[in-house]
Coordinates of C-alpha atoms and ligand atoms in Angstrom, one line a residue:
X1 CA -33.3 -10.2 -35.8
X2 CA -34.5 -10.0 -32.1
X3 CA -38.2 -8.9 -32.4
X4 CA -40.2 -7.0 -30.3
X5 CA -43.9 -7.1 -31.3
X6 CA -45.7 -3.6 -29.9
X7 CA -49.5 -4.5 -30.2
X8 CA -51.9 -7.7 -29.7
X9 CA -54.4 -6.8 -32.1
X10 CA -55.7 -8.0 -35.0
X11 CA -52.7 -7.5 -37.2
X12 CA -50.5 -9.0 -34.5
X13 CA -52.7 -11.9 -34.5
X14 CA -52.2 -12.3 -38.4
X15 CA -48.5 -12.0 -38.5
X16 CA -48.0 -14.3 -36.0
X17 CA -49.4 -17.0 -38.3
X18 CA -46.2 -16.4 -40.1
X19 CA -43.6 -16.7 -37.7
X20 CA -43.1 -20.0 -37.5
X21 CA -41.5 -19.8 -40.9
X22 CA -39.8 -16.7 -40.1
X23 CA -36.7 -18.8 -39.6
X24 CA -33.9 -16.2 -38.5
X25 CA -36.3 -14.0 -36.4
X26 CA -36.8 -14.1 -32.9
X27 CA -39.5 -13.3 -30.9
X28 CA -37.9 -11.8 -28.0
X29 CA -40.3 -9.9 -26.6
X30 CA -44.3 -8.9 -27.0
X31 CA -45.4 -5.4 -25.9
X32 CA -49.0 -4.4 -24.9
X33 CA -51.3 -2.9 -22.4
X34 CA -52.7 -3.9 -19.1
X35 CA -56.2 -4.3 -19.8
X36 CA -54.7 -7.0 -22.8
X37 CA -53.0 -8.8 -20.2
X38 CA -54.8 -12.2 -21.2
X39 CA -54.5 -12.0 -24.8
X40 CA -50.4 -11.1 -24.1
X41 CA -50.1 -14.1 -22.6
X42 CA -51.9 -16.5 -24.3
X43 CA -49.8 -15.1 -27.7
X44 CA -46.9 -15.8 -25.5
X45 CA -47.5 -19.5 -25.1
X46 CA -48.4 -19.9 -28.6
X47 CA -46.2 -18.8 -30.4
X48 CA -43.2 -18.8 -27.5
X49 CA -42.2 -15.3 -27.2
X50 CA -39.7 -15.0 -25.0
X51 CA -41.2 -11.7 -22.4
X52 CA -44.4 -10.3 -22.3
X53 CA -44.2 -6.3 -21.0
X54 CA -47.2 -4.1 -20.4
X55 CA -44.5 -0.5 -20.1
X56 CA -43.0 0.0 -23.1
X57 CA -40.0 2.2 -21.1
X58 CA -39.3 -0.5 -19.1
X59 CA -39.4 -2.9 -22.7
X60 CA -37.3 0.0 -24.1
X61 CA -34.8 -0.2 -21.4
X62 CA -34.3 -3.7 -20.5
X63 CA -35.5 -5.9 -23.2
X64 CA -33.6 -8.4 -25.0
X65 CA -34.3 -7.2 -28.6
X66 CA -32.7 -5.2 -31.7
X67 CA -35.9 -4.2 -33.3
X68 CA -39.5 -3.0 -33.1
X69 CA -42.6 -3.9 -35.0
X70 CA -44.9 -1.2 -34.0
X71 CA -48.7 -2.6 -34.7
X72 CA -51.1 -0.2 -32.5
X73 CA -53.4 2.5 -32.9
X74 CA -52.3 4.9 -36.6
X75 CA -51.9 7.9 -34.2
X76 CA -49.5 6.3 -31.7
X77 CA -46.9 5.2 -34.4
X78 CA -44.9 8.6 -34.4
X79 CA -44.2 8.5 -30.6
X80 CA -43.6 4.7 -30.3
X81 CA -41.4 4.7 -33.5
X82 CA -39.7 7.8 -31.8
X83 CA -39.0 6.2 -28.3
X84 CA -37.6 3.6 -29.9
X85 CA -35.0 5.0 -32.1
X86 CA -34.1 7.2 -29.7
X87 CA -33.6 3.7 -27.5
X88 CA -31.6 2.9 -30.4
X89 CA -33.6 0.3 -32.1
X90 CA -34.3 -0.8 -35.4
X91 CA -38.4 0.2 -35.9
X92 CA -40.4 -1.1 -38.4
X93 CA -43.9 0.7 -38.0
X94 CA -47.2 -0.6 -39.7
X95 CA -49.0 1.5 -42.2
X96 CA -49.4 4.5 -42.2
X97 CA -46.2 5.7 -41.2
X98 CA -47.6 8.6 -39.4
X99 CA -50.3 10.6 -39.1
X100 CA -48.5 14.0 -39.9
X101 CA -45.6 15.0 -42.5
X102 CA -43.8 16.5 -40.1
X103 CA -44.1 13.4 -37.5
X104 CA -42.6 11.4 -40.3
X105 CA -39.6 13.7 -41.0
X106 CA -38.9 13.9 -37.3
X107 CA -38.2 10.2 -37.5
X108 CA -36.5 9.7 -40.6
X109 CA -33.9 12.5 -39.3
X110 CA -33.5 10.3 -36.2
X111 CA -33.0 7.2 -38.1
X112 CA -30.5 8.7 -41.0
X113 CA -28.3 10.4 -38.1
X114 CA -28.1 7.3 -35.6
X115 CA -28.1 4.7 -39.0
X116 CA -31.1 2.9 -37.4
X117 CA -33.4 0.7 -39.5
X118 CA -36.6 2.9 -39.6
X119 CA -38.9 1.3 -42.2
X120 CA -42.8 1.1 -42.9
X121 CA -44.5 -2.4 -43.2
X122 CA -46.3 -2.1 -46.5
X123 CA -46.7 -5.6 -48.1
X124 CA -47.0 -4.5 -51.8
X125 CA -43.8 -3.2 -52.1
X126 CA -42.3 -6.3 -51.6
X127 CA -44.6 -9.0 -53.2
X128 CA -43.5 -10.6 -55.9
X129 CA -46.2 -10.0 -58.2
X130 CA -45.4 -6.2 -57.5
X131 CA -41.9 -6.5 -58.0
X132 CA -42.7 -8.5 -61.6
X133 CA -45.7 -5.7 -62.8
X134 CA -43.1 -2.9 -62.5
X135 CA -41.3 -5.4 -65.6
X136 CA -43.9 -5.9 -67.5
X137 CA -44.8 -1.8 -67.4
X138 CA -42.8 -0.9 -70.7
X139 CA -44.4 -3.1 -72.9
X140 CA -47.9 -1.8 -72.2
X141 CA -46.3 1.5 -73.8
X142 CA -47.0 5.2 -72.5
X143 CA -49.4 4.7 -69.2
X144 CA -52.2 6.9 -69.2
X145 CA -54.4 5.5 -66.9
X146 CA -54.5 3.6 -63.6
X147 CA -57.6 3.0 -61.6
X148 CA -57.4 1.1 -57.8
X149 CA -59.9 -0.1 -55.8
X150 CA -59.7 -1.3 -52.0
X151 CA -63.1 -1.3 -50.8
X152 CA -64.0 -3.7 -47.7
X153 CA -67.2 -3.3 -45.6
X154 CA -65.8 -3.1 -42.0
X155 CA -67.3 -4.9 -39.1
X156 CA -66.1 -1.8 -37.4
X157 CA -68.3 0.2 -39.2
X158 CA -71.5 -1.5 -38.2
X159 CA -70.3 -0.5 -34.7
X160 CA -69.3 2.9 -36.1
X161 CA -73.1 3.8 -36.7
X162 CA -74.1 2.2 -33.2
X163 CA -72.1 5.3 -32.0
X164 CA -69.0 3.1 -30.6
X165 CA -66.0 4.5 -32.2
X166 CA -63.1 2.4 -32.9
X167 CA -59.4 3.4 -33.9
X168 CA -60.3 2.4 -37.7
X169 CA -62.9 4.9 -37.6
X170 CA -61.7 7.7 -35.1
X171 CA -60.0 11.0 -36.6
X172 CA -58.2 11.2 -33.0
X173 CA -56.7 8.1 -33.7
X174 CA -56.0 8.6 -37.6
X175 CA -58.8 6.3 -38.5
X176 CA -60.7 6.7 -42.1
X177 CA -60.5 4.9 -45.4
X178 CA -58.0 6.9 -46.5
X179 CA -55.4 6.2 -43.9
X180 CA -56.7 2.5 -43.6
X181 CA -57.3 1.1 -46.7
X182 CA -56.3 3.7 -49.5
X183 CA -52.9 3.9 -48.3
X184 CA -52.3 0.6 -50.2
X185 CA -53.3 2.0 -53.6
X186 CA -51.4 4.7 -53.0
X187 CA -48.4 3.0 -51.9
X188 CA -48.6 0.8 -55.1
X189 CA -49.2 3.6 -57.0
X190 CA -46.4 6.0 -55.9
X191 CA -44.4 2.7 -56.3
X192 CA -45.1 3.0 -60.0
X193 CA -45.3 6.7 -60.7
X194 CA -43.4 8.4 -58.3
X195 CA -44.4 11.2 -56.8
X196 CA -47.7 13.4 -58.4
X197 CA -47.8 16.8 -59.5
X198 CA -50.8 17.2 -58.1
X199 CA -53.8 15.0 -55.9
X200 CA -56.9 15.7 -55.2
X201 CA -59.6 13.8 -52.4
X202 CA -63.1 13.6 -52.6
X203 CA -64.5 11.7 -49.7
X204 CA -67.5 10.9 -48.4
X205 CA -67.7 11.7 -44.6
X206 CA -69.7 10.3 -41.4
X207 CA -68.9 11.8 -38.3
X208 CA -66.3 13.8 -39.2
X209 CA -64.4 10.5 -40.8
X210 CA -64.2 9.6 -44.5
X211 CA -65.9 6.6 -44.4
X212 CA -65.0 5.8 -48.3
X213 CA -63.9 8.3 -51.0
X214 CA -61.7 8.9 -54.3
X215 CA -58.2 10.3 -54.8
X216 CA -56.9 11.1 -57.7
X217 CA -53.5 11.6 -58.7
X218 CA -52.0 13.9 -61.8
X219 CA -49.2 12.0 -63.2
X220 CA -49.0 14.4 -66.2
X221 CA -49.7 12.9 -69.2
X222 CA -50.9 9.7 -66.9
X223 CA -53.6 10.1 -64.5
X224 CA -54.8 7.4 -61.5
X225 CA -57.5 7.3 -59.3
X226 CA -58.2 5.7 -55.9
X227 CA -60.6 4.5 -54.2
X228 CA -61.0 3.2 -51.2
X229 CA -64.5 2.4 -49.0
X230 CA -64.4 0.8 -45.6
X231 CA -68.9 1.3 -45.7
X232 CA -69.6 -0.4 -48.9
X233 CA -68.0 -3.7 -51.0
X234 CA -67.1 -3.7 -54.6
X235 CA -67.1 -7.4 -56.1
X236 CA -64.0 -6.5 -58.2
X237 CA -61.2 -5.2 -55.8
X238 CA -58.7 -4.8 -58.5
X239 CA -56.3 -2.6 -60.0
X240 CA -56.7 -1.5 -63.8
X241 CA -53.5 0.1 -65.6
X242 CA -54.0 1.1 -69.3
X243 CA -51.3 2.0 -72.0
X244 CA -52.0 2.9 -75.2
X245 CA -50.3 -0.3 -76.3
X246 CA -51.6 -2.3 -73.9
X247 CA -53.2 -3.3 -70.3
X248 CA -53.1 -5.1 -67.1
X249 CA -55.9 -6.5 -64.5
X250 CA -53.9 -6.8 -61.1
X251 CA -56.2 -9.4 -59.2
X252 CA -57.0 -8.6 -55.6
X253 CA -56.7 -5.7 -53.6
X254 CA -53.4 -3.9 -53.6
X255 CA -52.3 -5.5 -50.2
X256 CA -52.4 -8.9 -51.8
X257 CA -52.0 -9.0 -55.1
X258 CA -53.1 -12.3 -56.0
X259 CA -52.1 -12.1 -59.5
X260 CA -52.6 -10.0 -62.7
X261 CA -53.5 -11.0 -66.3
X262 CA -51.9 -8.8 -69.2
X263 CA -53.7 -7.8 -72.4
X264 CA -52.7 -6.2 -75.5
X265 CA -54.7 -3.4 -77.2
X266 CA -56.9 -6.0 -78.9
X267 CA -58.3 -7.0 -75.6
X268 CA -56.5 -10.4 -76.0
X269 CA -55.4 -12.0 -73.1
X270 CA -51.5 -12.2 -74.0
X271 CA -50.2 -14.1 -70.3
X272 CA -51.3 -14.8 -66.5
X273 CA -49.0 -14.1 -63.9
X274 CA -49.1 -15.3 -60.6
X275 CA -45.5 -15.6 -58.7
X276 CA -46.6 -15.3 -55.3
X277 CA -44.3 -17.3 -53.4
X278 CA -45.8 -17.6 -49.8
X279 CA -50.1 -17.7 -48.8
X280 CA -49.5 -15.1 -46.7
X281 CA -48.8 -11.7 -47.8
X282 CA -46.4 -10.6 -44.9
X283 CA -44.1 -13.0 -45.8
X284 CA -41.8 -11.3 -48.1
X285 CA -42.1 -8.1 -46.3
X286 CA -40.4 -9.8 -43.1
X287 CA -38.0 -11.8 -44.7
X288 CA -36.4 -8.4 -46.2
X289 CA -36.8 -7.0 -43.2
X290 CA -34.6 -9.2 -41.1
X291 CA -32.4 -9.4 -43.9
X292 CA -31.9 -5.2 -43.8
X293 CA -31.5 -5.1 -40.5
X294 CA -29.0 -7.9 -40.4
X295 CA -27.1 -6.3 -43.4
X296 CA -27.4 -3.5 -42.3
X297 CA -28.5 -2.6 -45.5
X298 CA -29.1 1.4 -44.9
X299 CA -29.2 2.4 -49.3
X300 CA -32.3 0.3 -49.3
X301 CA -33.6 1.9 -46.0
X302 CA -32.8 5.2 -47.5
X303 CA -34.6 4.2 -51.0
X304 CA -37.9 2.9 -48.8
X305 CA -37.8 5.9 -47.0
X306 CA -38.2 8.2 -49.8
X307 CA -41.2 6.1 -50.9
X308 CA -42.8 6.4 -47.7
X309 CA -41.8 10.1 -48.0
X310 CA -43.8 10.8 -51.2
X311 CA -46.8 8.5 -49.6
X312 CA -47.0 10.9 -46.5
X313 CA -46.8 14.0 -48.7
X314 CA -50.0 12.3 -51.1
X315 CA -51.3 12.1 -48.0
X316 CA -50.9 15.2 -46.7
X317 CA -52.3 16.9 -49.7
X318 CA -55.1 14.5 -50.1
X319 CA -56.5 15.3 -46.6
X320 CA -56.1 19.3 -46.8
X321 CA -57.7 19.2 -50.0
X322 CA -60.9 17.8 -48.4
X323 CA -60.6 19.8 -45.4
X324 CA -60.0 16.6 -43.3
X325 CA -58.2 17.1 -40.0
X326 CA -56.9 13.9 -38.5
X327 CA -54.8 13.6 -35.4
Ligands
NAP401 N1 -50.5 -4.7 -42.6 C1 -51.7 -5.0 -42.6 O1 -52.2 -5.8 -43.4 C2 -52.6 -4.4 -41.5 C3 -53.8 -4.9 -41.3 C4 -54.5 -4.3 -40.3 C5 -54.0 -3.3 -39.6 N2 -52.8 -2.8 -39.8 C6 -52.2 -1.7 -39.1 O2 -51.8 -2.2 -37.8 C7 -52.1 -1.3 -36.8 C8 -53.0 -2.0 -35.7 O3 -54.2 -2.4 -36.4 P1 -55.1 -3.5 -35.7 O4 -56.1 -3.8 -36.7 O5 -54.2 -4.6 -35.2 O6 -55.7 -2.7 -34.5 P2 -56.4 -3.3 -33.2 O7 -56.9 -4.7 -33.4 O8 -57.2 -2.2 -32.7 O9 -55.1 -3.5 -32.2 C9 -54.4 -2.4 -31.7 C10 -53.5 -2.9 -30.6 O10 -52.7 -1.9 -30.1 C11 -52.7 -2.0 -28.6 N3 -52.5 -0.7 -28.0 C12 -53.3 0.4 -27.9 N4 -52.7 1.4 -27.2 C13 -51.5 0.8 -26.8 C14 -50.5 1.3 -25.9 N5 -50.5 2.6 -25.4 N6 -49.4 0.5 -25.7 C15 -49.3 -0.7 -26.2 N7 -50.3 -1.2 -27.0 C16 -51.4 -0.5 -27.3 C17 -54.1 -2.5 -28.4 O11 -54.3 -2.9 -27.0 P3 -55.7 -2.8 -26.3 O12 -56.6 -3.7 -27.0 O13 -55.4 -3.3 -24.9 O14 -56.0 -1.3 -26.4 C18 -54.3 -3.6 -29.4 O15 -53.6 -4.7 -29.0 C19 -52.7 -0.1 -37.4 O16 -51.8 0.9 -37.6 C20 -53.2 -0.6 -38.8 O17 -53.2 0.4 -39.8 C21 -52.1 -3.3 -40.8

């Protein structure tokens, strides 16, 4: 694959960590703004990306790349994503997708009808501790329960209160826990379940952002919650799902997923599992990646895509049952 990185931020900074092991992806390309100018070429040198561009037309038009990894501001995924298919690339888009439902079913029509690769960088879904849970689920019987929390005191949020208003915080730019770090419980939730019959969101809001706050989601007979704080810490960011013949502690927050420990109904600790098979937890995310798009593999693009579908539409619920307008 012939990457285009869309971003210099702190995410970009991350992956790029990564690369080097990336071994059939090329970075042909790194895509930014003016005022980053520095930064864009200092990542250049690096990590020896091939052409730094500060107009993402011009990128668009005459860059040397199949695909897109789209790693800006929540609210400017829909049009970037959108330029870009409509340029005929590949797009993979950081979390979340979109801001709106609608946004996101704009661009999954554009994908399905030009057979592009449109799919959302959500590390969960592809870790291997995730991909082993979802085996162990039968034995722990009928779920009932399920119980996630991602709760990180932001730096930004100490800035937050000073009055300066970063993306991560801004409900102009999509910010808010929910969209920033609750998105990953729900992703590993939907992941699970499927899609809820019903969600519900209570946050708790500062300036007209949820700065922390609970979903829940009515599975039926099984019921999850959520919760996700970027303005207080929890020592235990973990995920809890009981059965009634059994349960399992998933270690970490759900981006991660360091490991999880299985128990039976006696509280006994019946095995530890930890198959992670990279540090870094955008590793596996990237290596399917490059091997969809150079596969061409558009059933699993489709199969993501639904997932990402069900996601937006928690979403979409979750913020209209608090009243929560983001753009
Ligand atoms: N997968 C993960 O683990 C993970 C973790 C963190 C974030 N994310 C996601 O990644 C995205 C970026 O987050 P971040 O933390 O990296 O944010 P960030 O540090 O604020 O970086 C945003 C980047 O976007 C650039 N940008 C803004 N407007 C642009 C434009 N019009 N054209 C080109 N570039 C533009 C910014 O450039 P300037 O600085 O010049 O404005 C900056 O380099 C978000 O969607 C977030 O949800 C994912």
């Amino acid at each position: 694959m012939k990457l285009a990185i869309v971003g210099s931020g702190n995410i970009v900074h991350d992956f790029l960590t990564i690369t080097k092991d990336l071994k059939d992806t090329e970075l042909t390309a790194i895509i930014g703004t003016k005022r980053s100018s520095d930064i864009l070429g200092q990542l250049k040198e690096q990590y020896d990306i091939g052409k730094i561009y500060t107009d993402y037309d011009a990128a668009l038009k005459n860059g040397d790349f199949d695909t897109v990894y789209i790693a800006v501001p929540n609210s400017l995924h829909y049009s970037f994503a959108k330029k870009a298919l409509e340029h005929g690339k590949n797009v993979i888009s950081e979390k979340p997708f979109t801001v709106k439902y609608k946004e996101f079913e704009v661009l999954k029509k554009i994908a399905l009808d030009k057979k592009s690769v449109l799919i959302e960088a959500i590390t969960n879904q592809y870790l291997q501790n995730y991909l082993d849970l979802k085996r162990e689920l039968p034995d722990l019987g009928n779920l009932k329960l399920i119980e996630s929390n991602y709760s990180q005191y932001s730096a930004k949020y100490d800035a937050f209160k000073a009055g300066k208003i970063l993306p991560a915080f801004d409900p102009k730019k999509g910010g808010g826990a929910l969209m920033d770090l609750n998105i990953y419980n729900i992703h590993f939730i939907v992941g699970l379940l499927g899609k809820p019959k019903s969600v519900e969101y209570l946050p708790n809001i500062e300036k007209n952002i949820d700065t922390s706050g609970i979903l829940t989601l009515d599975y039926g007979p099984c019921k999850a919650v959520a919760i996700g704080a970027k303005d207080s810490v929890t020592p235990f960011r973990r995920t809890i799902i009981q059965g009634d013949r059994g349960s399992i502690i998933v270690n970490g927050p759900t981006n991660k997923m360091e490991s999880f420990d299985v128990y039976d109904n006696d509280k006994k600790l019946v095995k530890k599992v930890d198959n992670s098979v990279y540090p870094h937890r955008m590793y596996q995310e990237f290596i399917e990646f490059e091997r969809i798009i150079r596969e061409k593999d558009l059933k699993t693009v489709e199969k993501q895509l639904d997932h990402s579908e069900i996601v937006m539409w928690v979403v979409k619920k979750a913020l209209k049952s608090a009243n929560l307008k983001l753009e």
